[in-house]
């Protein structure tokens, strides 16, 4: 049981390049979230999904797209990276019902630098 | 709009001391509140989750309380140890939403 995994762990992009961050969970959780963490600003929600095939915008969605084609995977895409997107990105998941349903489980993070 | 504040931003205490970390929120209509621990360069680990109908939750040396009317939660750590050194974050889920709003965290250092 790996929990929540994220790939890659580190990445350096040039301005204008694109990339996709992958989040995978093996806990059969319905809800998945993408956050970014910046110094002094805490974690901010980018996009989230309440089930396979659904996505919704969070607090800071501009410049990002997401897809949830399979229940276990949640992809975060940057179409044209900007230096302002330099951050640490965290994925989280949780169940929708049952014991422990509201507890979020986090991945180890992806450290992205855009030059 | 829900806002979550954690004060102080940093705290240093000697080993063995009991301590309290604070989390304040502006909208009392919350669904639940979760406390996390984050070690440097790592992800977040859930410590305690309190539902809006609960007043407190305990796990080992940790006790979290919730007072919705005053918009406040506290995390009490008993007999602190150097291994407790980390950043502690609280996150609030407001009623009627799937979203969690995080505080900026309190960076705790327990000195041996």
Short mmCIF file of N, CA, C and O in Angstrom, two decimals, chain A residues 31 33 35 37 40-43 45 48 50 57 90 94 102-104 106-107, chain B residues 31-32 34 36 38 42-44 46 49 51 93 98-104:
data_model
loop_
_atom_site.label_atom_id
_atom_site.label_comp_id
_atom_site.label_asym_id
_atom_site.label_seq_id
_atom_site.Cartn_x
_atom_site.Cartn_y
_atom_site.Cartn_z
N UNK A 31 -12.09 11.53 -3.62
CA UNK A 31 -11.70 12.94 -3.75
C UNK A 31 -10.19 13.06 -3.89
O UNK A 31 -9.43 12.42 -3.16
N UNK A 33 -7.00 16.21 -4.68
CA UNK A 33 -6.72 17.65 -4.65
C UNK A 33 -5.30 17.92 -5.13
O UNK A 33 -4.39 17.13 -4.88
N UNK A 35 -2.52 21.04 -4.59
CA UNK A 35 -2.18 22.27 -3.88
C UNK A 35 -0.81 22.73 -4.33
O UNK A 35 0.02 21.93 -4.76
N UNK A 37 2.44 25.03 -2.54
CA UNK A 37 2.91 25.60 -1.28
C UNK A 37 4.05 26.56 -1.56
O UNK A 37 5.07 26.18 -2.13
N UNK A 40 5.54 31.52 3.18
CA UNK A 40 4.73 32.59 3.74
C UNK A 40 3.28 32.61 3.30
O UNK A 40 2.51 33.46 3.75
N UNK A 41 2.89 31.67 2.41
CA UNK A 41 1.52 31.71 1.91
C UNK A 41 0.74 30.44 2.21
O UNK A 41 -0.42 30.34 1.88
N UNK A 42 1.38 29.47 2.82
CA UNK A 42 0.67 28.24 3.13
C UNK A 42 0.31 27.46 1.87
O UNK A 42 0.78 27.75 0.77
N UNK A 43 -0.54 26.49 2.02
CA UNK A 43 -1.00 25.69 0.89
C UNK A 43 -2.24 26.33 0.29
O UNK A 43 -3.15 26.73 1.01
N UNK A 45 -5.22 25.79 -2.79
CA UNK A 45 -5.85 24.78 -3.63
C UNK A 45 -5.88 25.24 -5.09
O UNK A 45 -6.37 26.33 -5.41
N UNK A 48 -9.46 20.50 -7.84
CA UNK A 48 -9.80 19.29 -7.12
C UNK A 48 -10.79 18.46 -7.94
O UNK A 48 -11.33 18.93 -8.95
N UNK A 50 -13.99 15.40 -7.36
CA UNK A 50 -14.82 14.63 -6.42
C UNK A 50 -15.14 13.25 -6.95
O UNK A 50 -15.90 12.50 -6.33
N UNK A 57 -12.43 23.99 -10.08
CA UNK A 57 -11.39 24.96 -9.78
C UNK A 57 -11.30 25.24 -8.29
O UNK A 57 -12.31 25.28 -7.59
N UNK A 90 1.70 19.71 -4.07
CA UNK A 90 1.27 18.55 -3.30
C UNK A 90 -0.07 18.06 -3.81
O UNK A 90 -0.97 18.83 -4.11
N UNK A 94 -8.80 11.75 -0.35
CA UNK A 94 -9.57 11.31 0.81
C UNK A 94 -10.79 10.55 0.35
O UNK A 94 -11.23 10.67 -0.80
N UNK A 102 -13.06 12.05 6.14
CA UNK A 102 -12.71 13.45 5.92
C UNK A 102 -11.21 13.71 6.04
O UNK A 102 -10.77 14.84 5.85
N UNK A 103 -10.45 12.68 6.33
CA UNK A 103 -9.02 12.86 6.56
C UNK A 103 -8.28 12.85 5.24
O UNK A 103 -8.41 11.93 4.44
N UNK A 104 -7.49 13.90 5.02
CA UNK A 104 -6.71 14.01 3.79
C UNK A 104 -5.36 13.30 3.95
O UNK A 104 -4.71 13.43 4.98
N UNK A 106 -1.61 13.03 2.07
CA UNK A 106 -0.80 13.80 1.15
C UNK A 106 0.32 12.98 0.54
O UNK A 106 0.87 12.08 1.18
N UNK A 107 0.68 13.34 -0.70
CA UNK A 107 1.87 12.82 -1.33
C UNK A 107 3.10 13.56 -0.86
O UNK A 107 3.00 14.55 -0.13
N UNK B 31 -17.08 22.63 8.69
CA UNK B 31 -17.48 21.23 8.66
C UNK B 31 -16.54 20.39 9.52
O UNK B 31 -16.95 19.53 10.27
N UNK B 32 -15.24 20.67 9.35
CA UNK B 32 -14.24 20.03 10.21
C UNK B 32 -12.94 20.81 10.15
O UNK B 32 -12.78 21.74 9.35
N UNK B 34 -8.57 20.08 10.53
CA UNK B 34 -7.56 19.03 10.57
C UNK B 34 -6.22 19.66 10.91
O UNK B 34 -5.86 20.71 10.36
N UNK B 36 -2.05 19.08 10.86
CA UNK B 36 -1.02 18.33 10.15
C UNK B 36 0.35 18.67 10.71
O UNK B 36 0.57 19.75 11.26
N UNK B 38 4.39 18.82 9.20
CA UNK B 38 5.21 18.78 7.99
C UNK B 38 6.67 18.89 8.38
O UNK B 38 7.08 19.90 8.97
N UNK B 42 9.31 17.55 3.17
CA UNK B 42 8.42 16.38 3.13
C UNK B 42 6.97 16.82 2.91
O UNK B 42 6.63 18.00 2.97
N UNK B 43 6.11 15.82 2.72
CA UNK B 43 4.69 16.08 2.63
C UNK B 43 4.06 16.26 3.99
O UNK B 43 4.74 16.27 5.01
N UNK B 44 2.74 16.39 4.02
CA UNK B 44 2.01 16.61 5.26
C UNK B 44 1.51 15.27 5.82
O UNK B 44 1.05 14.42 5.07
N UNK B 46 -1.20 13.75 8.58
CA UNK B 46 -2.36 14.09 9.40
C UNK B 46 -2.12 13.69 10.85
O UNK B 46 -1.65 12.59 11.13
N UNK B 49 -8.13 15.10 13.38
CA UNK B 49 -9.23 15.73 12.67
C UNK B 49 -10.39 15.89 13.65
O UNK B 49 -10.75 14.93 14.34
N UNK B 51 -14.38 16.99 13.94
CA UNK B 51 -15.62 17.34 13.26
C UNK B 51 -16.25 18.53 13.96
O UNK B 51 -15.99 18.79 15.14
N UNK B 93 -12.24 23.02 6.71
CA UNK B 93 -13.20 22.80 5.62
C UNK B 93 -14.51 23.46 6.03
O UNK B 93 -15.09 23.12 7.06
N UNK B 98 -16.13 21.35 -0.64
CA UNK B 98 -15.16 20.27 -0.59
C UNK B 98 -13.75 20.80 -0.33
O UNK B 98 -12.81 20.04 -0.26
N UNK B 99 -13.64 22.12 -0.20
CA UNK B 99 -12.33 22.74 -0.16
C UNK B 99 -11.82 22.89 1.26
O UNK B 99 -12.58 23.11 2.20
N UNK B 100 -10.50 22.83 1.40
CA UNK B 100 -9.84 23.06 2.67
C UNK B 100 -9.00 24.33 2.55
O UNK B 100 -8.30 24.52 1.56
N UNK B 101 -9.08 25.19 3.55
CA UNK B 101 -8.26 26.40 3.62
C UNK B 101 -7.22 26.18 4.69
O UNK B 101 -7.56 25.85 5.84
N UNK B 102 -5.94 26.39 4.31
CA UNK B 102 -4.84 26.14 5.23
C UNK B 102 -4.33 27.42 5.88
O UNK B 102 -4.33 28.49 5.26
N UNK B 103 -3.87 27.29 7.11
CA UNK B 103 -3.09 28.35 7.73
C UNK B 103 -1.65 28.27 7.22
O UNK B 103 -1.27 27.30 6.54
N UNK B 104 -0.85 29.26 7.57
CA UNK B 104 0.54 29.31 7.09
C UNK B 104 1.48 28.52 7.99
O UNK B 104 2.65 28.36 7.66
#
